[in-house]
Coordinates of C-alpha atoms in Angstrom, one line a residue:
Chain A
X26 CA 0.0 0.0 0.0
X27 CA 1.6 3.3 -1.0
X28 CA 2.3 6.0 1.7
X29 CA 0.1 8.6 0.0
X30 CA -2.9 6.3 0.3
X31 CA -2.3 5.6 4.0
X32 CA -1.5 9.2 4.9
X33 CA -4.7 10.4 3.2
X34 CA -6.8 7.8 5.1
X35 CA -5.0 8.8 8.4
X36 CA -5.6 12.5 7.7
X37 CA -9.3 11.7 7.1
X38 CA -9.5 9.8 10.4
X39 CA -7.7 12.6 12.2
X40 CA -10.0 15.2 10.8
X41 CA -13.1 13.2 11.7
X42 CA -11.8 12.3 15.2
X43 CA -10.9 15.9 16.0
X44 CA -14.1 17.4 14.6
X45 CA -16.2 14.9 16.5
X46 CA -14.3 15.5 19.8
X47 CA -14.5 19.3 19.4
X48 CA -18.2 19.1 18.5
X49 CA -19.0 16.8 21.4
X50 CA -17.5 19.3 23.9
X51 CA -19.1 22.4 22.2
X52 CA -22.3 20.6 21.3
X53 CA -23.1 19.5 24.8
X54 CA -23.3 23.0 26.0
X55 CA -24.9 24.5 23.0
X56 CA -27.6 21.8 22.9
X57 CA -28.2 22.2 26.6
X58 CA -28.8 25.9 26.3
X59 CA -31.0 25.5 23.2
X60 CA -33.0 22.7 24.8
X61 CA -33.9 24.6 28.0
X62 CA -33.7 28.2 26.8
X63 CA -36.9 30.3 26.8
X64 CA -35.3 33.1 24.9
X65 CA -37.0 34.4 21.8
X66 CA -33.6 34.3 20.0
X67 CA -33.6 30.5 20.4
X68 CA -35.3 30.0 17.0
X69 CA -32.8 32.2 15.3
X70 CA -29.9 30.2 16.7
X71 CA -31.6 26.9 15.9
X72 CA -32.1 28.0 12.3
X73 CA -28.5 29.2 12.1
X74 CA -27.1 25.9 13.4
X75 CA -29.1 24.0 10.8
X76 CA -28.0 26.0 7.9
X77 CA -25.2 23.6 6.8
X78 CA -27.9 20.9 6.3
X79 CA -29.8 22.9 3.7
X80 CA -27.2 25.1 2.1
X81 CA -24.9 23.8 -0.7
X82 CA -21.5 23.1 0.9
X83 CA -19.9 25.4 -1.6
X84 CA -21.9 28.4 -0.2
X85 CA -20.6 27.8 3.3
X86 CA -17.1 27.0 1.9
X87 CA -17.2 30.3 0.0
X88 CA -18.1 32.4 3.0
X89 CA -15.5 30.7 5.2
X90 CA -12.9 31.1 2.5
X91 CA -13.6 34.9 2.4
X92 CA -13.6 35.0 6.3
X93 CA -10.4 33.1 6.5
X94 CA -8.6 35.4 4.1
X95 CA -5.7 37.3 5.8
X96 CA -7.2 40.5 4.4
X97 CA -10.4 40.0 6.6
X98 CA -10.9 40.2 10.3
X99 CA -10.9 36.5 11.2
X100 CA -8.0 35.5 9.0
X101 CA -6.0 38.6 10.2
X102 CA -6.7 37.7 13.8
X103 CA -5.3 34.2 13.5
X104 CA -2.4 35.5 11.4
X105 CA -1.4 38.2 13.8
X106 CA -2.0 36.3 17.1
X107 CA -0.9 32.8 16.3
X108 CA 0.9 33.3 13.0
X109 CA -1.5 30.7 11.6
X110 CA -3.1 30.6 8.2
X111 CA -6.6 29.3 8.1
X112 CA -7.2 28.9 4.4
X113 CA -5.5 25.9 2.8
X114 CA -4.4 24.4 6.2
X115 CA -5.5 21.5 8.4
X116 CA -6.7 23.9 11.1
X117 CA -8.9 25.6 8.4
X118 CA -10.6 22.4 7.3
X119 CA -11.0 21.4 11.0
X120 CA -12.9 24.7 11.6
X121 CA -14.9 24.2 8.4
X122 CA -15.8 20.6 9.4
X123 CA -16.9 21.7 12.8
X124 CA -19.2 24.2 11.3
X125 CA -20.5 21.7 8.8
X126 CA -21.0 19.0 11.5
X127 CA -22.7 21.3 14.0
X128 CA -26.3 20.4 13.2
X129 CA -25.7 16.6 13.4
X130 CA -24.2 16.8 16.9
X131 CA -26.4 19.6 18.3
X132 CA -29.7 18.2 17.1
X133 CA -29.0 14.7 18.4
X134 CA -28.1 16.0 21.8
X135 CA -30.9 18.5 21.9
X136 CA -33.4 15.6 21.1
X137 CA -31.8 13.8 24.1
X138 CA -32.3 16.6 26.5
X139 CA -35.9 17.0 25.2
X140 CA -36.6 13.3 25.9
X141 CA -35.9 13.7 29.6
X142 CA -38.7 14.7 31.9
X143 CA -38.3 18.2 33.3
X144 CA -38.7 16.6 36.8
X145 CA -35.2 15.1 36.5
X146 CA -33.7 18.6 36.7
X147 CA -36.2 19.8 39.3
X148 CA -35.6 16.8 41.5
X149 CA -31.8 17.3 41.4
X150 CA -32.3 21.0 42.2
X151 CA -34.5 20.3 45.2
X152 CA -31.9 17.7 46.4
X153 CA -29.5 20.7 46.5
X154 CA -27.5 20.0 43.4
X155 CA -26.1 22.7 41.2
X156 CA -26.9 23.1 37.5
X157 CA -23.3 21.8 36.8
X158 CA -23.7 18.7 38.9
X159 CA -27.2 18.0 37.5
X160 CA -25.8 18.3 34.0
X161 CA -22.9 15.9 34.5
X162 CA -24.5 13.4 37.0
X163 CA -28.1 13.3 35.9
X164 CA -28.7 14.7 32.4
X165 CA -25.7 13.5 30.4
X166 CA -25.7 9.9 31.7
X167 CA -29.4 9.6 30.8
X168 CA -29.0 10.7 27.1
X169 CA -26.2 8.2 26.3
X170 CA -28.0 6.8 23.2
X171 CA -28.4 10.3 21.8
X172 CA -24.7 11.1 22.5
X173 CA -23.6 7.9 20.7
X174 CA -25.9 8.7 17.8
X175 CA -24.5 12.3 17.6
X176 CA -20.9 11.1 17.7
X177 CA -21.5 8.4 15.0
X178 CA -23.5 10.8 12.7
X179 CA -20.9 13.6 13.1
X180 CA -18.0 11.2 12.4
X181 CA -19.7 9.6 9.4
X182 CA -20.7 13.0 8.0
X183 CA -17.2 14.3 8.5
X184 CA -15.4 11.5 6.7
X185 CA -17.8 12.1 3.7
X186 CA -17.3 15.8 3.7
X187 CA -16.3 17.1 0.3
X188 CA -17.5 20.5 -0.8
X189 CA -16.5 22.6 2.2
X190 CA -13.1 20.9 2.6
X191 CA -12.3 21.3 -1.0
X192 CA -13.1 25.0 -1.0
X193 CA -11.2 25.7 2.2
X194 CA -8.4 23.3 2.0
X195 CA -7.8 22.7 -1.7
X196 CA -6.1 19.4 -2.3
X197 CA -2.7 19.5 -0.6
X198 CA -1.4 15.9 0.0
X199 CA -0.7 15.3 3.7
X200 CA -2.2 18.6 4.7
X201 CA -5.8 19.0 3.4
X202 CA -6.3 16.0 1.1
X203 CA -8.9 13.8 2.6
X204 CA -10.3 10.5 1.2
X205 CA -13.4 12.0 -0.4
X206 CA -11.3 14.5 -2.3
X207 CA -8.8 11.8 -3.2
X208 CA -11.5 9.7 -4.8
X209 CA -12.5 12.7 -7.1
X210 CA -8.8 13.3 -7.9
X211 CA -8.1 9.6 -8.8
X212 CA -11.2 9.4 -11.0
X213 CA -10.1 12.6 -12.8
X214 CA -6.8 10.8 -13.8
X215 CA -8.6 7.5 -14.5
X216 CA -7.0 5.7 -11.6
X217 CA -10.0 3.7 -10.8
X218 CA -8.4 1.0 -8.7
X219 CA -7.2 3.5 -6.1
X220 CA -10.5 5.4 -6.2
X221 CA -12.2 2.0 -5.6
X222 CA -10.1 1.3 -2.6
X223 CA -10.9 4.6 -1.0
X224 CA -14.6 4.3 -1.8
X225 CA -14.8 0.8 -0.3
X226 CA -13.2 1.9 2.9
X227 CA -15.5 4.9 3.2
X228 CA -18.5 2.8 2.3
X229 CA -17.8 0.2 5.1
X230 CA -17.0 2.8 7.7
X231 CA -20.2 4.7 7.0
X232 CA -22.2 1.5 6.8
X233 CA -20.9 0.2 10.2
X234 CA -21.6 3.6 11.8
X235 CA -25.2 3.6 10.6
X236 CA -25.7 0.0 11.8
X237 CA -24.4 1.1 15.2
X238 CA -26.9 4.0 15.3
X239 CA -29.8 1.8 14.2
X240 CA -29.0 -0.9 16.7
X241 CA -28.6 1.7 19.5
X242 CA -32.0 3.2 18.6
X243 CA -33.6 -0.2 18.5
X244 CA -32.3 -1.2 21.8
X245 CA -33.2 2.1 23.3
X246 CA -36.8 1.9 22.0
X247 CA -37.2 -1.7 23.4
X248 CA -35.6 -0.6 26.7
X249 CA -38.0 2.3 27.1
X250 CA -41.0 0.1 26.3
X251 CA -40.1 -2.1 29.3
Chain B
X13 CA -42.9 27.6 60.3
X14 CA -43.8 28.4 56.7
X15 CA -45.4 31.8 56.1
X16 CA -46.8 32.1 52.6
X17 CA -48.6 35.2 51.4
X18 CA -48.7 35.0 47.6
X19 CA -50.7 35.4 44.5
X20 CA -50.3 33.5 41.2
X21 CA -52.3 33.1 38.1
X22 CA -52.9 29.5 37.3
X23 CA -54.1 27.9 34.1
X24 CA -56.8 25.2 34.3
X25 CA -59.1 23.5 31.8
X26 CA -61.8 25.9 33.0
X27 CA -59.6 28.9 32.1
X28 CA -57.3 31.1 34.1
X29 CA -57.9 31.8 37.7
X30 CA -56.0 33.6 40.5
X31 CA -54.6 31.6 43.4
X32 CA -54.5 33.8 46.4
X33 CA -53.0 32.5 49.7
X34 CA -52.2 33.9 53.1
X35 CA -51.4 31.3 55.7
X36 CA -49.0 30.2 58.3
X37 CA -48.1 26.5 58.4
X38 CA -47.1 25.4 61.9
X39 CA -43.8 23.6 62.6
X40 CA -43.4 19.8 62.8
X41 CA -47.0 19.2 61.7
X42 CA -48.3 16.7 59.2
X43 CA -50.4 18.9 56.9
X44 CA -52.6 17.7 54.1
X45 CA -53.5 20.0 51.2
X46 CA -56.9 19.3 49.8
X47 CA -59.1 20.8 47.2
X48 CA -60.6 20.2 43.8
X49 CA -58.4 19.2 40.8
X50 CA -56.6 22.2 39.3
X51 CA -57.2 24.3 42.3
X52 CA -53.5 24.8 42.8
X53 CA -52.3 22.3 45.4
X54 CA -49.2 21.2 43.6
X55 CA -48.6 24.8 42.6
X56 CA -48.4 25.7 46.3
X57 CA -45.8 23.0 46.9
X58 CA -43.8 24.0 43.9
X59 CA -43.8 27.7 45.0
X60 CA -42.6 26.7 48.5
X61 CA -39.8 24.5 46.8
X62 CA -38.8 27.4 44.5
X63 CA -39.7 25.5 41.3
X64 CA -42.4 28.1 40.5
X65 CA -42.3 31.8 41.0
X66 CA -45.4 33.5 42.5
X67 CA -46.6 36.6 40.7
X68 CA -46.2 38.6 43.9
X69 CA -46.0 38.1 47.6
X70 CA -43.7 36.7 50.3
X71 CA -42.7 33.2 51.3
X72 CA -40.7 32.6 54.6
X73 CA -39.4 29.2 55.7
X74 CA -38.2 29.0 59.3
X75 CA -37.9 32.8 59.5
X76 CA -35.8 33.0 56.3
X77 CA -37.3 34.9 53.5
X78 CA -37.0 32.7 50.4
X79 CA -39.2 34.8 48.2
X80 CA -40.2 38.5 48.3
X81 CA -41.4 40.1 45.1
X82 CA -41.2 43.6 46.6
X83 CA -37.5 43.3 47.6
X84 CA -36.7 41.0 44.6
X85 CA -35.6 38.0 46.7
X86 CA -36.0 34.6 45.1
X87 CA -33.7 32.0 46.6
X88 CA -33.0 29.0 44.4
X89 CA -34.5 25.5 45.2
X90 CA -30.9 24.3 46.0
X91 CA -30.6 26.8 48.9
X92 CA -34.1 26.2 50.4
X93 CA -34.1 23.7 53.2
X94 CA -36.8 21.5 51.6
X95 CA -37.2 18.1 50.1
X96 CA -39.7 17.5 47.3
X97 CA -41.1 14.1 46.3
X98 CA -42.8 14.1 42.9
X99 CA -45.9 12.2 42.1
X100 CA -44.0 9.9 39.8
X101 CA -41.0 9.5 42.2
X102 CA -38.4 10.6 39.6
X103 CA -35.6 8.1 40.5
X104 CA -32.6 8.6 38.2
X105 CA -32.4 5.6 35.9
X106 CA -28.6 5.8 35.6
X107 CA -28.1 5.3 39.4
X108 CA -28.7 2.3 41.7
X109 CA -31.0 2.6 44.6
X110 CA -28.1 3.3 46.9
X111 CA -26.6 5.9 44.5
X112 CA -30.0 7.6 44.2
X113 CA -30.2 8.0 48.0
X114 CA -26.6 9.1 48.4
X115 CA -27.1 11.7 45.6
X116 CA -29.3 13.7 48.1
X117 CA -26.4 14.2 50.5
X118 CA -23.7 16.9 50.4
X119 CA -21.3 14.7 52.5
X120 CA -21.8 11.0 52.5
X121 CA -23.3 9.9 55.9
X122 CA -23.1 6.2 55.5
X123 CA -24.5 5.5 59.0
X124 CA -27.6 7.6 58.3
X125 CA -28.1 6.0 54.9
X126 CA -27.9 2.6 56.4
X127 CA -30.5 3.6 58.9
X128 CA -32.8 4.8 56.1
X129 CA -32.2 1.6 54.2
X130 CA -33.3 -0.4 57.2
X131 CA -36.4 1.7 57.9
X132 CA -37.5 1.5 54.3
X133 CA -36.5 -2.1 53.9
X134 CA -34.3 -1.4 50.9
X135 CA -31.2 -3.3 52.0
X136 CA -31.8 -6.3 49.7
X137 CA -32.0 -4.3 46.5
X138 CA -29.6 -1.4 47.3
X139 CA -27.6 -2.3 44.1
X140 CA -30.6 -2.6 41.8
X141 CA -31.5 0.0 39.2
X142 CA -34.9 1.7 39.5
X143 CA -36.2 -0.1 36.3
X144 CA -36.2 -3.4 38.3
X145 CA -38.3 -2.1 41.1
X146 CA -42.1 -2.2 41.7
X147 CA -44.2 1.0 42.3
X148 CA -44.1 0.5 46.0
X149 CA -40.4 0.0 46.1
X150 CA -39.8 3.0 44.0
X151 CA -41.9 5.0 46.4
X152 CA -39.9 3.9 49.3
X153 CA -36.6 4.8 47.6
X154 CA -38.0 8.2 46.7
X155 CA -39.0 8.8 50.3
X156 CA -35.7 7.6 51.6
X157 CA -33.9 9.9 49.2
X158 CA -36.0 12.9 50.3
X159 CA -35.1 12.2 53.9
X160 CA -31.4 11.7 53.1
X161 CA -31.1 15.4 52.4
X162 CA -31.9 16.0 56.1
X163 CA -34.3 18.9 55.3
X164 CA -36.7 20.3 57.9
X165 CA -39.5 20.4 55.4
X166 CA -40.8 17.5 53.3
X167 CA -43.2 18.1 50.4
X168 CA -45.0 15.1 49.0
X169 CA -47.1 15.5 45.9
X170 CA -49.8 12.8 45.8
X171 CA -47.6 10.1 47.2
X172 CA -50.3 7.5 47.3
X173 CA -52.0 8.1 43.9
X174 CA -50.3 5.3 41.9
X175 CA -50.4 2.6 44.5
X176 CA -52.7 -0.2 45.3
X177 CA -54.5 -0.4 48.7
X178 CA -52.1 -2.9 50.3
X179 CA -49.0 -0.8 49.4
X180 CA -50.8 2.4 50.2
X181 CA -51.3 1.2 53.8
X182 CA -47.6 0.4 54.2
X183 CA -46.5 3.7 52.8
X184 CA -49.0 5.6 55.0
X185 CA -47.5 3.8 58.1
X186 CA -44.0 4.6 56.8
X187 CA -44.8 8.3 56.3
X188 CA -46.2 8.6 59.8
X189 CA -43.2 6.8 61.2
X190 CA -40.6 9.0 59.5
X191 CA -42.6 12.1 60.2
X192 CA -42.4 11.5 64.0
X193 CA -38.9 10.0 63.9
X194 CA -37.2 12.8 62.0
X195 CA -39.3 15.6 63.3
X196 CA -40.0 17.2 60.0
X197 CA -42.8 19.5 58.8
X198 CA -44.6 17.4 56.2
X199 CA -46.9 18.8 53.5
X200 CA -48.9 16.2 51.5
X201 CA -51.2 16.7 48.6
X202 CA -54.0 14.1 48.7
X203 CA -57.5 13.4 47.6
X204 CA -58.2 10.5 49.9
X205 CA -60.5 11.6 52.7
X206 CA -59.9 8.5 54.8
X207 CA -56.1 8.9 54.9
X208 CA -56.5 12.7 55.5
X209 CA -58.7 11.9 58.5
X210 CA -56.4 9.2 59.8
X211 CA -53.0 10.9 59.4
X212 CA -53.2 14.7 59.4
X213 CA -52.5 17.1 62.2
X214 CA -53.7 20.0 60.1
X215 CA -55.7 20.3 56.9
X216 CA -55.1 23.1 54.4
X217 CA -58.2 23.7 52.3
X218 CA -57.5 25.2 48.9
X219 CA -60.3 26.8 47.0
X220 CA -61.9 30.2 46.5
X221 CA -60.5 31.0 49.9
X222 CA -57.7 29.1 51.7
X223 CA -57.6 28.2 55.4
X224 CA -55.7 25.9 57.6
X225 CA -57.6 23.9 60.3
X226 CA -56.6 21.5 63.0
X227 CA -57.8 17.9 62.4

C-alpha cells in the first residue's frame, strides 16, 4: 500500500476524530442551552445551526474562505495572534468541518435533552444539586444513546465531507487532502483501482456507523417500552 | 414555620384563575393540602420549593425569606431547606437505589443512609437499578432519598395516587413513622378523605379561599 494512500486515510480519520471531539464538547453546552432556553432568540440560533444541512456546501465554503482570508478580520486575527493561516491548512478544514457538522451533533443531543422529563432537573435542584452537577451526573448519563448517535453521525458525515473541505483546504497531500477529495482526484486521472479502494473503505466505515446508530436506537426503544 | 402570602395566576381546563393564599403552616406538623383538581395544590408545593415563582408576595421558611417580590428576593431551590417528592417518584435511571439516595447528600453519611435503608427495607435491593423495582419499592426509595437530604420540610405530591390499597397502607405507616422519627414538617397533597382523617395534624383547604384547620 503506498504511503500517500495511507496518509490520506490517516488524515481523514484525524480530521473526523478531532471534529467529533470538538463538537462533542461544544455541542453538549450549545444543545443544553438550546433545549432549555426560553429566549425568543432560540429559534434564530436553531435555524443558524441547521444552515449547513440545507445550504450547498460550496456556499458555506465560499463564505468561510472569504472570512479566513488574511485580508479580513478572522484571518487577520489568526495570522497576527498565532501566526496561523486558516485557508488551505489543516486547522482551516477542521474549523470548516466543525461548522458543517454542528447540526448533526447539536440536534442529536438536543433531542436527548428534550426526551428527559423536566422533573429530573427539578428533583436534582430540590436535592440541593447545582446546575453543573445536575448536567454531568443526571442529564448526560441519561442521554447516552443520543450522545452515541450524535458522535456516530458527526463522524460519518465528516469522513464524507467534500465541498467545504475542497473549498477551504484545496487538495494538498498530507495537509488537506482527505479521502473524499482523493476519490474525485483519482477518478479525474482514471486511476479507478485507487478510487475504488478509497470508496470501499468509506462505504464500510459509514455502513458500520449507521448499523451502530440503528442498533442503539432499536435497543433504546425496546428498553424504554419495558 | 412556613409563612406564605402570595398570588399567582394558574391555568386550568376551565380557564385562568388567581390563586391567592395567606397562611402560616405550623412547625413539625403533618399537613394535608386538599381541594378540587386544578385548584393549585401542587402549585403551592412548587412555590414553596422554589420551582415556580409566585406573581407577587412573600414566602418565609423558618424565618428566612426565600421569596419576596417587593424586595426582589428569590432563593433557588438548591438553597431552600426542603425536600420534594414528585408524584412519579423521579428516580434517576442511571443510578442504583443506593446511589439515588446518596445523591441527596452533600457529604456521605453512611450511617444515616444505612439507617434509612433499614427503615424503608431497601437493603436487599440497594444495588438494583430503578427499572427493576415495583411501584411501592420506588416510592420507598424516593421517600428515603427525600429524607437523606436532612431537610426540615418534606413536600410530598400525591404520594399514594399510583399505589394499590395494600402498598398504600404500608406507605402511610412509613410516612407517619418517619414524620415522627425525623421531626420534619410534612406537607402532603392528597384526595383520599380516609387517609386525611387518619393521618393529618392539620388540613389546608385550597379553594376560592384558603384556610388551615386542626384535624
